[in-house]
Amino acid sequence: MPSQANNPAGVAAQIRRALQDGGSAEHAAGVQWFFKDEIKSHGWYTADLRRAVRRCRREILREHDFSFLVRVADHLFSGAVLEEKVAAVFLLEKLDAQFGDREFKRFELWLDRISSWADHDGLVHYLIAPMVAAQPARTRAVFRWAKSPDRWHRRAACVALIQGTRCRMFFPQITKLSNSLLADEDDMVQKGLGWLLRETAKFDPRRAVPYLMKIRSRAPRLVLRTACETLPSSAKRRILAAEKT
């Protein structure tokens, strides 16, 4: 992917052209079928896209600073095509040590540009969640998102805590968030909450199992079954014995 332009918009435009030229129409059709017309795709395989974007990132950083790279990503995440948003995430992936409050505010604004769970989870899990784990005070934003009428903000509230729960952080915040979202009927939110509780049960079962027992009669079936996926069979049977129908 070329990156010879001298401004972020120009580099982003070059990347967009490369994404369009390098994809697979056959794979794009499969991606669109999977998402049921929810997204537009150029048909890149994830591993190929990550390698190409990593090479592009090296080229950009040879000529420009980190702020320039972030602005390129910002332009890409404004696009309507799945690979453009994924490329924006890959440009910044694993650079969270350089992120600060400015980047956190920028990524929060990106939540308004979400079109599917694919670009949502890349943004939140790989960029936002490490920042929340690094500065727990950012959980204030999580609870603000949980009250949003927008499904992607409410899902983001769940996914943003996953990196932290894998380090046995945030258990009080997770139970508070879970209690507030158990009545949410949106399947994308339920899947996000189930994912968060599954990771909590995997990395902190001593505290997670009693909590799941406590909510088992009022948690949606999707949330509870997802939360139990990594638990031993005996614990899973106990929790699901009185699941909400």
Short mmCIF file of N, CA and C in Angstrom, two decimals, residues 29-167:
data_model
loop_
_atom_site.label_atom_id
_atom_site.label_comp_id
_atom_site.label_asym_id
_atom_site.label_seq_id
_atom_site.Cartn_x
_atom_site.Cartn_y
_atom_site.Cartn_z
N ALA A 29 -18.32 -11.18 -1.75
CA ALA A 29 -19.69 -11.69 -1.80
C ALA A 29 -19.98 -12.56 -0.58
N GLY A 30 -19.00 -13.36 -0.17
CA GLY A 30 -19.18 -14.20 1.01
C GLY A 30 -19.29 -13.37 2.28
N VAL A 31 -18.49 -12.31 2.36
CA VAL A 31 -18.55 -11.43 3.54
C VAL A 31 -19.90 -10.75 3.62
N GLN A 32 -20.39 -10.25 2.49
CA GLN A 32 -21.67 -9.57 2.49
C GLN A 32 -22.81 -10.53 2.81
N TRP A 33 -22.71 -11.77 2.34
CA TRP A 33 -23.72 -12.77 2.69
C TRP A 33 -23.71 -13.01 4.20
N PHE A 34 -22.52 -13.10 4.78
CA PHE A 34 -22.40 -13.36 6.22
C PHE A 34 -23.05 -12.25 7.03
N PHE A 35 -22.87 -11.02 6.60
CA PHE A 35 -23.42 -9.88 7.34
C PHE A 35 -24.82 -9.49 6.88
N LYS A 36 -25.40 -10.21 5.93
CA LYS A 36 -26.78 -9.97 5.49
C LYS A 36 -26.99 -8.52 5.02
N ASP A 37 -26.15 -8.07 4.07
CA ASP A 37 -26.25 -6.72 3.49
C ASP A 37 -25.99 -5.61 4.50
N GLU A 38 -25.38 -5.94 5.62
CA GLU A 38 -25.13 -4.92 6.63
C GLU A 38 -23.91 -4.06 6.29
N ILE A 39 -23.00 -4.59 5.50
CA ILE A 39 -21.75 -3.86 5.25
C ILE A 39 -21.37 -3.94 3.77
N LYS A 40 -20.42 -3.08 3.40
CA LYS A 40 -19.77 -3.13 2.10
C LYS A 40 -18.36 -3.66 2.32
N SER A 41 -17.90 -4.53 1.43
CA SER A 41 -16.58 -5.14 1.60
C SER A 41 -15.87 -5.24 0.28
N HIS A 42 -14.53 -5.10 0.31
CA HIS A 42 -13.69 -5.32 -0.87
C HIS A 42 -13.20 -6.77 -0.92
N GLY A 43 -13.46 -7.54 0.12
CA GLY A 43 -13.11 -8.96 0.08
C GLY A 43 -11.68 -9.29 0.44
N TRP A 44 -11.14 -8.61 1.45
CA TRP A 44 -9.81 -8.95 1.95
C TRP A 44 -9.90 -9.99 3.06
N TYR A 45 -8.96 -10.92 3.05
CA TYR A 45 -8.81 -11.82 4.20
C TYR A 45 -8.06 -11.07 5.30
N THR A 46 -8.46 -11.30 6.53
CA THR A 46 -7.96 -10.50 7.65
C THR A 46 -6.44 -10.56 7.76
N ALA A 47 -5.85 -11.75 7.65
CA ALA A 47 -4.40 -11.87 7.80
C ALA A 47 -3.67 -11.09 6.71
N ASP A 48 -4.17 -11.16 5.48
CA ASP A 48 -3.54 -10.42 4.38
C ASP A 48 -3.66 -8.92 4.61
N LEU A 49 -4.81 -8.49 5.08
CA LEU A 49 -5.03 -7.07 5.32
C LEU A 49 -4.12 -6.56 6.43
N ARG A 50 -3.99 -7.32 7.50
CA ARG A 50 -3.13 -6.89 8.61
C ARG A 50 -1.68 -6.76 8.13
N ARG A 51 -1.19 -7.73 7.37
CA ARG A 51 0.20 -7.65 6.88
C ARG A 51 0.40 -6.42 5.98
N ALA A 52 -0.55 -6.18 5.09
CA ALA A 52 -0.42 -5.04 4.19
C ALA A 52 -0.45 -3.72 4.95
N VAL A 53 -1.33 -3.62 5.94
CA VAL A 53 -1.44 -2.38 6.70
C VAL A 53 -0.22 -2.17 7.58
N ARG A 54 0.32 -3.24 8.15
CA ARG A 54 1.54 -3.10 8.95
C ARG A 54 2.70 -2.57 8.10
N ARG A 55 2.81 -3.04 6.86
CA ARG A 55 3.86 -2.51 5.96
C ARG A 55 3.61 -1.04 5.69
N CYS A 56 2.37 -0.69 5.46
CA CYS A 56 2.02 0.70 5.21
C CYS A 56 2.34 1.58 6.42
N ARG A 57 2.07 1.06 7.60
CA ARG A 57 2.36 1.82 8.82
C ARG A 57 3.86 2.12 8.92
N ARG A 58 4.68 1.12 8.63
CA ARG A 58 6.12 1.35 8.68
C ARG A 58 6.54 2.44 7.70
N GLU A 59 5.94 2.43 6.50
CA GLU A 59 6.27 3.45 5.51
C GLU A 59 5.85 4.84 6.00
N ILE A 60 4.67 4.93 6.57
CA ILE A 60 4.18 6.23 7.05
C ILE A 60 5.08 6.76 8.15
N LEU A 61 5.45 5.90 9.10
CA LEU A 61 6.23 6.36 10.25
C LEU A 61 7.69 6.64 9.90
N ARG A 62 8.13 6.17 8.75
CA ARG A 62 9.48 6.56 8.31
C ARG A 62 9.52 8.03 7.90
N GLU A 63 8.37 8.54 7.46
CA GLU A 63 8.32 9.91 6.94
C GLU A 63 7.56 10.88 7.84
N HIS A 64 6.72 10.36 8.73
CA HIS A 64 5.83 11.23 9.51
C HIS A 64 5.79 10.77 10.96
N ASP A 65 5.15 11.59 11.81
CA ASP A 65 5.09 11.25 13.23
C ASP A 65 3.80 10.49 13.57
N PHE A 66 3.69 10.13 14.84
CA PHE A 66 2.55 9.34 15.30
C PHE A 66 1.23 10.10 15.10
N SER A 67 1.22 11.40 15.33
CA SER A 67 0.01 12.20 15.14
C SER A 67 -0.49 12.12 13.71
N PHE A 68 0.43 12.13 12.76
CA PHE A 68 0.06 12.01 11.35
C PHE A 68 -0.61 10.65 11.10
N LEU A 69 -0.05 9.59 11.68
CA LEU A 69 -0.62 8.25 11.53
C LEU A 69 -2.05 8.20 12.07
N VAL A 70 -2.27 8.80 13.22
CA VAL A 70 -3.61 8.82 13.81
C VAL A 70 -4.59 9.54 12.89
N ARG A 71 -4.16 10.61 12.27
CA ARG A 71 -5.05 11.35 11.38
C ARG A 71 -5.35 10.55 10.11
N VAL A 72 -4.39 9.79 9.63
CA VAL A 72 -4.68 8.89 8.50
C VAL A 72 -5.77 7.89 8.91
N ALA A 73 -5.60 7.30 10.08
CA ALA A 73 -6.58 6.33 10.57
C ALA A 73 -7.95 6.97 10.73
N ASP A 74 -7.97 8.21 11.18
CA ASP A 74 -9.24 8.92 11.36
C ASP A 74 -9.97 9.07 10.03
N HIS A 75 -9.25 9.40 8.98
CA HIS A 75 -9.87 9.48 7.65
C HIS A 75 -10.40 8.12 7.22
N LEU A 76 -9.63 7.07 7.45
CA LEU A 76 -10.07 5.74 7.02
C LEU A 76 -11.31 5.28 7.77
N PHE A 77 -11.38 5.61 9.07
CA PHE A 77 -12.52 5.13 9.84
C PHE A 77 -13.79 5.92 9.49
N SER A 78 -13.66 6.94 8.67
CA SER A 78 -14.83 7.67 8.18
C SER A 78 -15.45 6.99 6.96
N GLY A 79 -14.80 5.96 6.44
CA GLY A 79 -15.26 5.31 5.22
C GLY A 79 -16.47 4.42 5.43
N ALA A 80 -17.05 4.00 4.32
CA ALA A 80 -18.24 3.15 4.37
C ALA A 80 -17.92 1.67 4.13
N VAL A 81 -16.65 1.38 3.83
CA VAL A 81 -16.26 0.00 3.50
C VAL A 81 -15.58 -0.65 4.71
N LEU A 82 -15.92 -1.91 4.96
CA LEU A 82 -15.40 -2.61 6.13
C LEU A 82 -13.88 -2.55 6.22
N GLU A 83 -13.19 -2.85 5.11
CA GLU A 83 -11.72 -2.91 5.15
C GLU A 83 -11.10 -1.56 5.47
N GLU A 84 -11.75 -0.47 5.13
CA GLU A 84 -11.21 0.84 5.46
C GLU A 84 -11.17 1.04 6.98
N LYS A 85 -12.25 0.66 7.65
CA LYS A 85 -12.30 0.81 9.10
C LYS A 85 -11.36 -0.18 9.78
N VAL A 86 -11.31 -1.39 9.26
CA VAL A 86 -10.39 -2.37 9.84
C VAL A 86 -8.94 -1.92 9.64
N ALA A 87 -8.65 -1.35 8.48
CA ALA A 87 -7.30 -0.84 8.24
C ALA A 87 -6.95 0.28 9.22
N ALA A 88 -7.92 1.12 9.54
CA ALA A 88 -7.68 2.19 10.52
C ALA A 88 -7.27 1.60 11.86
N VAL A 89 -7.94 0.54 12.27
CA VAL A 89 -7.60 -0.12 13.54
C VAL A 89 -6.22 -0.76 13.45
N PHE A 90 -5.94 -1.45 12.34
CA PHE A 90 -4.65 -2.12 12.20
C PHE A 90 -3.49 -1.11 12.16
N LEU A 91 -3.73 0.09 11.64
CA LEU A 91 -2.67 1.10 11.64
C LEU A 91 -2.24 1.46 13.06
N LEU A 92 -3.17 1.37 14.01
CA LEU A 92 -2.91 1.82 15.38
C LEU A 92 -2.82 0.67 16.38
N GLU A 93 -3.09 -0.53 15.93
CA GLU A 93 -3.08 -1.70 16.82
C GLU A 93 -1.73 -1.87 17.52
N LYS A 94 -1.79 -2.12 18.82
CA LYS A 94 -0.61 -2.36 19.67
C LYS A 94 0.29 -1.13 19.82
N LEU A 95 -0.26 0.03 19.53
CA LEU A 95 0.46 1.28 19.79
C LEU A 95 -0.16 2.02 20.97
N ASP A 96 -0.92 1.33 21.78
CA ASP A 96 -1.69 1.99 22.85
C ASP A 96 -0.78 2.66 23.88
N ALA A 97 0.48 2.26 23.96
CA ALA A 97 1.39 2.93 24.90
C ALA A 97 1.57 4.40 24.53
N GLN A 98 1.29 4.73 23.28
CA GLN A 98 1.43 6.13 22.84
C GLN A 98 0.11 6.89 22.89
N PHE A 99 -0.97 6.21 23.25
CA PHE A 99 -2.28 6.86 23.28
C PHE A 99 -2.43 7.69 24.56
N GLY A 100 -3.17 8.77 24.44
CA GLY A 100 -3.49 9.60 25.61
C GLY A 100 -4.96 10.00 25.57
N ASP A 101 -5.31 10.99 26.35
CA ASP A 101 -6.70 11.41 26.43
C ASP A 101 -7.22 11.91 25.08
N ARG A 102 -6.34 12.53 24.30
CA ARG A 102 -6.78 13.02 22.99
C ARG A 102 -7.23 11.86 22.11
N GLU A 103 -6.45 10.78 22.10
CA GLU A 103 -6.83 9.62 21.29
C GLU A 103 -8.10 8.96 21.83
N PHE A 104 -8.22 8.91 23.16
CA PHE A 104 -9.42 8.30 23.74
C PHE A 104 -10.67 9.05 23.29
N LYS A 105 -10.61 10.37 23.33
CA LYS A 105 -11.76 11.17 22.89
C LYS A 105 -12.03 10.97 21.40
N ARG A 106 -10.97 10.84 20.62
CA ARG A 106 -11.14 10.62 19.19
C ARG A 106 -11.82 9.27 18.94
N PHE A 107 -11.34 8.22 19.61
CA PHE A 107 -11.92 6.90 19.40
C PHE A 107 -13.37 6.85 19.88
N GLU A 108 -13.68 7.60 20.93
CA GLU A 108 -15.07 7.66 21.40
C GLU A 108 -15.96 8.25 20.31
N LEU A 109 -15.47 9.23 19.60
CA LEU A 109 -16.23 9.81 18.49
C LEU A 109 -16.40 8.80 17.35
N TRP A 110 -15.44 7.91 17.19
CA TRP A 110 -15.56 6.89 16.15
C TRP A 110 -16.75 5.96 16.39
N LEU A 111 -17.20 5.83 17.62
CA LEU A 111 -18.35 4.98 17.90
C LEU A 111 -19.58 5.42 17.12
N ASP A 112 -19.66 6.71 16.80
CA ASP A 112 -20.79 7.21 16.01
C ASP A 112 -20.71 6.78 14.55
N ARG A 113 -19.56 6.23 14.14
CA ARG A 113 -19.37 5.83 12.74
C ARG A 113 -19.53 4.32 12.53
N ILE A 114 -19.89 3.61 13.56
CA ILE A 114 -19.98 2.15 13.49
C ILE A 114 -21.14 1.73 12.60
N SER A 115 -20.90 0.70 11.78
CA SER A 115 -21.96 0.16 10.92
C SER A 115 -22.23 -1.32 11.16
N SER A 116 -21.33 -2.03 11.82
CA SER A 116 -21.53 -3.45 12.09
C SER A 116 -20.69 -3.86 13.29
N TRP A 117 -20.93 -5.09 13.77
CA TRP A 117 -20.15 -5.54 14.92
C TRP A 117 -18.69 -5.78 14.54
N ALA A 118 -18.40 -5.96 13.26
CA ALA A 118 -17.02 -6.22 12.84
C ALA A 118 -16.15 -4.98 13.06
N ASP A 119 -16.59 -3.82 12.56
CA ASP A 119 -15.76 -2.63 12.79
C ASP A 119 -15.89 -2.15 14.24
N HIS A 120 -17.03 -2.44 14.88
CA HIS A 120 -17.18 -2.09 16.30
C HIS A 120 -16.16 -2.82 17.16
N ASP A 121 -16.09 -4.14 17.03
CA ASP A 121 -15.24 -4.92 17.94
C ASP A 121 -13.77 -4.67 17.71
N GLY A 122 -13.37 -4.40 16.48
CA GLY A 122 -11.98 -4.05 16.24
C GLY A 122 -11.60 -2.77 16.96
N LEU A 123 -12.42 -1.75 16.80
CA LEU A 123 -12.17 -0.47 17.46
C LEU A 123 -12.15 -0.61 18.98
N VAL A 124 -13.18 -1.22 19.53
CA VAL A 124 -13.32 -1.22 20.99
C VAL A 124 -12.35 -2.20 21.64
N HIS A 125 -12.24 -3.40 21.09
CA HIS A 125 -11.41 -4.41 21.75
C HIS A 125 -9.92 -4.12 21.62
N TYR A 126 -9.50 -3.63 20.46
CA TYR A 126 -8.06 -3.46 20.23
C TYR A 126 -7.53 -2.06 20.51
N LEU A 127 -8.38 -1.05 20.46
CA LEU A 127 -7.92 0.31 20.72
C LEU A 127 -8.45 0.88 22.03
N ILE A 128 -9.75 0.81 22.24
CA ILE A 128 -10.33 1.43 23.43
C ILE A 128 -10.09 0.60 24.69
N ALA A 129 -10.31 -0.69 24.64
CA ALA A 129 -10.19 -1.53 25.84
C ALA A 129 -8.82 -1.46 26.51
N PRO A 130 -7.71 -1.48 25.76
CA PRO A 130 -6.41 -1.34 26.43
C PRO A 130 -6.26 0.01 27.14
N MET A 131 -6.90 1.05 26.61
CA MET A 131 -6.81 2.36 27.24
C MET A 131 -7.62 2.40 28.54
N VAL A 132 -8.74 1.71 28.56
CA VAL A 132 -9.53 1.64 29.79
C VAL A 132 -8.77 0.85 30.85
N ALA A 133 -8.15 -0.25 30.45
CA ALA A 133 -7.36 -1.04 31.41
C ALA A 133 -6.17 -0.25 31.94
N ALA A 134 -5.60 0.61 31.09
CA ALA A 134 -4.43 1.39 31.50
C ALA A 134 -4.81 2.51 32.46
N GLN A 135 -6.01 3.06 32.30
CA GLN A 135 -6.48 4.14 33.17
C GLN A 135 -7.91 3.84 33.61
N PRO A 136 -8.08 3.17 34.74
CA PRO A 136 -9.42 2.75 35.18
C PRO A 136 -10.42 3.90 35.31
N ALA A 137 -9.96 5.13 35.48
CA ALA A 137 -10.91 6.25 35.56
C ALA A 137 -11.74 6.38 34.29
N ARG A 138 -11.25 5.81 33.20
CA ARG A 138 -11.99 5.88 31.94
C ARG A 138 -13.25 5.02 31.96
N THR A 139 -13.44 4.21 33.00
CA THR A 139 -14.69 3.45 33.10
C THR A 139 -15.89 4.39 33.25
N ARG A 140 -15.65 5.64 33.61
CA ARG A 140 -16.76 6.60 33.66
C ARG A 140 -17.42 6.71 32.29
N ALA A 141 -16.60 6.70 31.24
CA ALA A 141 -17.16 6.75 29.89
C ALA A 141 -17.97 5.50 29.59
N VAL A 142 -17.51 4.36 30.10
CA VAL A 142 -18.22 3.10 29.89
C VAL A 142 -19.66 3.19 30.39
N PHE A 143 -19.84 3.72 31.58
CA PHE A 143 -21.19 3.79 32.14
C PHE A 143 -22.03 4.86 31.42
N ARG A 144 -21.39 5.83 30.85
CA ARG A 144 -22.13 6.80 30.03
C ARG A 144 -22.61 6.13 28.74
N TRP A 145 -21.75 5.32 28.13
CA TRP A 145 -22.16 4.61 26.92
C TRP A 145 -23.30 3.63 27.21
N ALA A 146 -23.28 3.02 28.38
CA ALA A 146 -24.30 2.02 28.71
C ALA A 146 -25.70 2.62 28.74
N LYS A 147 -25.81 3.93 28.90
CA LYS A 147 -27.11 4.59 28.94
C LYS A 147 -27.53 5.14 27.57
N SER A 148 -26.70 4.94 26.57
CA SER A 148 -26.97 5.50 25.25
C SER A 148 -28.13 4.77 24.56
N PRO A 149 -28.92 5.48 23.77
CA PRO A 149 -29.94 4.82 22.96
C PRO A 149 -29.35 4.04 21.79
N ASP A 150 -28.07 4.27 21.50
CA ASP A 150 -27.40 3.61 20.38
C ASP A 150 -26.86 2.25 20.81
N ARG A 151 -27.23 1.22 20.06
CA ARG A 151 -26.81 -0.15 20.40
C ARG A 151 -25.30 -0.31 20.44
N TRP A 152 -24.57 0.38 19.57
CA TRP A 152 -23.12 0.19 19.49
C TRP A 152 -22.42 0.81 20.69
N HIS A 153 -22.94 1.91 21.21
CA HIS A 153 -22.37 2.46 22.44
C HIS A 153 -22.61 1.50 23.61
N ARG A 154 -23.79 0.92 23.69
CA ARG A 154 -24.07 -0.01 24.80
C ARG A 154 -23.22 -1.28 24.67
N ARG A 155 -23.03 -1.76 23.45
CA ARG A 155 -22.13 -2.90 23.26
C ARG A 155 -20.69 -2.51 23.62
N ALA A 156 -20.30 -1.29 23.25
CA ALA A 156 -18.95 -0.82 23.56
C ALA A 156 -18.71 -0.80 25.07
N ALA A 157 -19.74 -0.48 25.85
CA ALA A 157 -19.58 -0.48 27.30
C ALA A 157 -19.14 -1.85 27.80
N CYS A 158 -19.64 -2.90 27.18
CA CYS A 158 -19.27 -4.27 27.58
C CYS A 158 -17.88 -4.64 27.08
N VAL A 159 -17.64 -4.44 25.79
CA VAL A 159 -16.39 -4.89 25.17
C VAL A 159 -15.20 -4.10 25.71
N ALA A 160 -15.42 -2.86 26.12
CA ALA A 160 -14.32 -2.03 26.62
C ALA A 160 -13.73 -2.54 27.92
N LEU A 161 -14.42 -3.43 28.62
CA LEU A 161 -13.91 -3.95 29.89
C LEU A 161 -13.25 -5.32 29.76
N ILE A 162 -13.23 -5.88 28.56
CA ILE A 162 -12.73 -7.25 28.40
C ILE A 162 -11.23 -7.34 28.66
N GLN A 163 -10.45 -6.41 28.14
CA GLN A 163 -9.00 -6.46 28.39
C GLN A 163 -8.72 -6.38 29.89
N GLY A 164 -9.49 -5.55 30.59
CA GLY A 164 -9.29 -5.42 32.03
C GLY A 164 -9.67 -6.67 32.80
N THR A 165 -10.79 -7.29 32.43
CA THR A 165 -11.22 -8.47 33.19
C THR A 165 -10.26 -9.63 33.00
N ARG A 166 -9.55 -9.65 31.87
CA ARG A 166 -8.54 -10.69 31.67
C ARG A 166 -7.35 -10.52 32.62
N CYS A 167 -7.24 -9.34 33.21
CA CYS A 167 -6.22 -9.08 34.23
C CYS A 167 -6.85 -9.05 35.63
#
